[in-house]
Short mmCIF file of C-alpha atoms in Angstrom, two decimals:
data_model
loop_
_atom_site.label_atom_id
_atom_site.label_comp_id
_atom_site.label_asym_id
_atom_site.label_seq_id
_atom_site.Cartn_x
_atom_site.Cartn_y
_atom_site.Cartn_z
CA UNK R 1 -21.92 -29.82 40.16
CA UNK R 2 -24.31 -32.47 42.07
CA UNK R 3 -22.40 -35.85 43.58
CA UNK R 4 -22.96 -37.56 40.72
CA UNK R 5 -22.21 -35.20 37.83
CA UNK R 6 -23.14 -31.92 35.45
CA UNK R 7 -26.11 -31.16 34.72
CA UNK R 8 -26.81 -29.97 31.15
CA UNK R 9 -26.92 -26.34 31.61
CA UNK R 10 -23.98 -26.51 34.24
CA UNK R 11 -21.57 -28.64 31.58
CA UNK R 12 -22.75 -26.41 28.28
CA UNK R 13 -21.83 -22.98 30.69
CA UNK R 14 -18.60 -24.74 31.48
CA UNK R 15 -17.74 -26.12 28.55
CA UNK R 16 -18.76 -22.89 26.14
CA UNK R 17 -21.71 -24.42 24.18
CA UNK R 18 -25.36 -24.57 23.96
CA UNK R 19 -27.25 -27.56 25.50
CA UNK R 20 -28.70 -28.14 21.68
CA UNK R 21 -25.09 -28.85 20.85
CA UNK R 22 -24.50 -31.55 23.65
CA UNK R 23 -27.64 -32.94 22.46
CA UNK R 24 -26.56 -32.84 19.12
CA UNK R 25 -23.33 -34.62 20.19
CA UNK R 26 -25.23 -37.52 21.90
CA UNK R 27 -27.21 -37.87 18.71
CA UNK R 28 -23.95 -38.11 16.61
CA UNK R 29 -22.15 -40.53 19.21
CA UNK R 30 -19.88 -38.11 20.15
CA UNK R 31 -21.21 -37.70 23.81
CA UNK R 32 -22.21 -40.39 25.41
CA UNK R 33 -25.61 -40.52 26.77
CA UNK R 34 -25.89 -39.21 30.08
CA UNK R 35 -27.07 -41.03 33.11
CA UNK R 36 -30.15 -39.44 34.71
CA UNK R 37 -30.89 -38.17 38.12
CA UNK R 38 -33.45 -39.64 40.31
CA UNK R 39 -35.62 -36.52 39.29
CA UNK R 40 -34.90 -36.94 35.31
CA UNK R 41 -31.73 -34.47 34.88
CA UNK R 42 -29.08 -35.40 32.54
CA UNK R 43 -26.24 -36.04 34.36
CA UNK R 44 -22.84 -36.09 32.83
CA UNK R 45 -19.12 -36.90 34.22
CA UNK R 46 -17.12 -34.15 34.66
CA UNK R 47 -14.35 -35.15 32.21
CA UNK R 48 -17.23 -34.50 29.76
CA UNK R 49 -15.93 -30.76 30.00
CA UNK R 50 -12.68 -31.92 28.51
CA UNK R 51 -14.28 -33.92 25.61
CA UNK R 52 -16.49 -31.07 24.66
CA UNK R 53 -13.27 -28.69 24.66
CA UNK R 54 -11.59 -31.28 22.94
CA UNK R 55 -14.27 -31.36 19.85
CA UNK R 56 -14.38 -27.34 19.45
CA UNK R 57 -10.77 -27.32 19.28
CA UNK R 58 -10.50 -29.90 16.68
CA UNK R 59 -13.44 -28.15 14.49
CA UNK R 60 -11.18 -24.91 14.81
CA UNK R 61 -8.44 -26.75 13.83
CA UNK R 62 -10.63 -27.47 10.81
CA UNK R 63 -11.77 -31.11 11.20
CA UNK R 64 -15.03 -32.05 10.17
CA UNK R 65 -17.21 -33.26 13.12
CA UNK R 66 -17.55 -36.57 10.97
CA UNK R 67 -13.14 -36.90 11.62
CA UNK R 68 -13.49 -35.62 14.95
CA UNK R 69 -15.77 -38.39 15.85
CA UNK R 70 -13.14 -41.09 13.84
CA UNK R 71 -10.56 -39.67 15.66
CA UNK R 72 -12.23 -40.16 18.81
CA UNK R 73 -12.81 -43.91 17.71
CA UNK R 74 -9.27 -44.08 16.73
CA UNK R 75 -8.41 -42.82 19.95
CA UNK R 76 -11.37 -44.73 22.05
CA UNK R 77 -10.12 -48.16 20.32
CA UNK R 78 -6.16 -47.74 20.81
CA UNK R 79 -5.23 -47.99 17.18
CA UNK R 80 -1.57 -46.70 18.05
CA UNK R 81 0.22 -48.96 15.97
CA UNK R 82 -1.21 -47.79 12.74
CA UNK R 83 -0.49 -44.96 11.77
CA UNK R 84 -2.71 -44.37 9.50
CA UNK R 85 -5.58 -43.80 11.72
CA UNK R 86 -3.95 -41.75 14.07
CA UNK R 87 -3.72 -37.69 14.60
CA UNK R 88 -0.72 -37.41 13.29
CA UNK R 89 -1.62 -38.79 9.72
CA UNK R 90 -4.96 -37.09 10.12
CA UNK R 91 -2.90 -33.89 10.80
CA UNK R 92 -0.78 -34.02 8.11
CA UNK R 93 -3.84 -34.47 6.06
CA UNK R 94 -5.66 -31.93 7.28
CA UNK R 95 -2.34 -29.33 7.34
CA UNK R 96 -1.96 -30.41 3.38
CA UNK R 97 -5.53 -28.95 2.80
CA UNK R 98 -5.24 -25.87 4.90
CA UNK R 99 -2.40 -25.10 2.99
CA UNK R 100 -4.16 -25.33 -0.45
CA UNK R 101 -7.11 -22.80 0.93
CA UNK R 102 -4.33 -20.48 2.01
CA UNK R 103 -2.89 -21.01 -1.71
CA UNK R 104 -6.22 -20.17 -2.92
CA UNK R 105 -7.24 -17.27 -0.40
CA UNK R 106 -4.10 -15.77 -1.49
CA UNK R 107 -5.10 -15.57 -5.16
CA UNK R 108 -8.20 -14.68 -4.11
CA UNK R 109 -7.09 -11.76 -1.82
CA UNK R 110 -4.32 -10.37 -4.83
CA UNK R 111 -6.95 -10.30 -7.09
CA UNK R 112 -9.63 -8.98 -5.65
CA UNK R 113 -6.65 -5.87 -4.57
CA UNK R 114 -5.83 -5.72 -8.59
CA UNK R 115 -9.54 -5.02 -9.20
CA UNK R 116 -9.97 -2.35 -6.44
CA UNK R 117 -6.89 -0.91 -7.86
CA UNK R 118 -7.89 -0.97 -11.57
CA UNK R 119 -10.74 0.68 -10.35
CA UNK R 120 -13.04 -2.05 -11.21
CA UNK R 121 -16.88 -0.58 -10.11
CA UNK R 122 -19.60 -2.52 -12.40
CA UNK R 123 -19.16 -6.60 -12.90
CA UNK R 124 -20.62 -6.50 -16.46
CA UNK R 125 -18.80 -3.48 -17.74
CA UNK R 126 -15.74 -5.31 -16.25
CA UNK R 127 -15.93 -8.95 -17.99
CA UNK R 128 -16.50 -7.45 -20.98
CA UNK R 129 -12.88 -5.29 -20.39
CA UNK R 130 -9.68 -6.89 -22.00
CA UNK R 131 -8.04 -5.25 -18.69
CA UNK R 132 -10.08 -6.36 -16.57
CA UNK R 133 -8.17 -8.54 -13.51
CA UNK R 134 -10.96 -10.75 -12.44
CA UNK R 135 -10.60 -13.78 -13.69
CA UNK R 136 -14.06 -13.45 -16.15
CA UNK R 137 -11.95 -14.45 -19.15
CA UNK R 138 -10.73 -17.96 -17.42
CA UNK R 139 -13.44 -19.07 -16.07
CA UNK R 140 -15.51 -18.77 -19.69
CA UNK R 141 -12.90 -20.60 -21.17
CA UNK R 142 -12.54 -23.45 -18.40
CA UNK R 143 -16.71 -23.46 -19.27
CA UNK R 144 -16.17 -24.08 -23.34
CA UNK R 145 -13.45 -26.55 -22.59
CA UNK R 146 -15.66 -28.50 -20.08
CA UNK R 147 -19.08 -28.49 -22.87
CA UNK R 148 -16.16 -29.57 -25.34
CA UNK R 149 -15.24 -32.80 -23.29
CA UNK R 150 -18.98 -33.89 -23.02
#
């Protein structure tokens, strides 16, 4: 660290990502720009660190970098008092469609294990199966039903 901040190379090592991805950040207002050194080095604050780790944890929490940067606004701009805007709505949000993947990865996962135990080996030969446990049959009728309503 110089006197007056990180360099790029110094906050991506200490932060855990590339320096494409703090450029990327600037470009997306998520950083803010840097100040520069007399010699033309980016120079950032070393709270910077923080906000990086912040953003990485938020996309592993599943938010979009698009609702990482509104709740950074949110934040930014003090909106407390609604709480619409907030993390904790967001979170709920977010927890409500986590939850729905997880519904769907489990149906996914159950019947991809009824198909490795039916013994399932060739896609064709198993559509075309009446025991078959992929769901072949459903999604050809979901596709008539869906020319039907046009």
């Amino acid at each position: 660290m110089t006197g007056s901040g990180l360099r790029s190379g110094q906050l991506a090592d200490a932060a855990g990502v590339n320096q494409q991805t703090l450029r990327y950040y600037e470009r997306r207002g998520l950083l803010d720009p840097p100040q520069r050194s007399p010699g033309g080095h980016r120079l950032y604050p070393a709270e910077t660190v923080t906000l990086l780790r912040v953003i990485k944890t938020a996309q592993r929490l599943g938010f979009t970098l698009n609702e990482v940067a509104d709740l950074l606004d949110a934040g930014r701009h003090q909106h407390r008092g609604r709480s619409d805007t907030g993390l904790q709505a967001r979170a709920r949000k977010k927890l409500v469609e986590i939850e729905q993947r997880l519904a769907d990865l489990t149906v996914i996962r159950d019947t991809l294990g009824d198909a490795i135990s039916a013994g399932c080996d060739d896609l064709v030969t198993c559509a075309a199966n009446t025991c078959c446990p992929l769901p072949f049959a459903e999604l050809a009728e979901q596709r008539q039903e869906g020319s039907r309503a046009r």
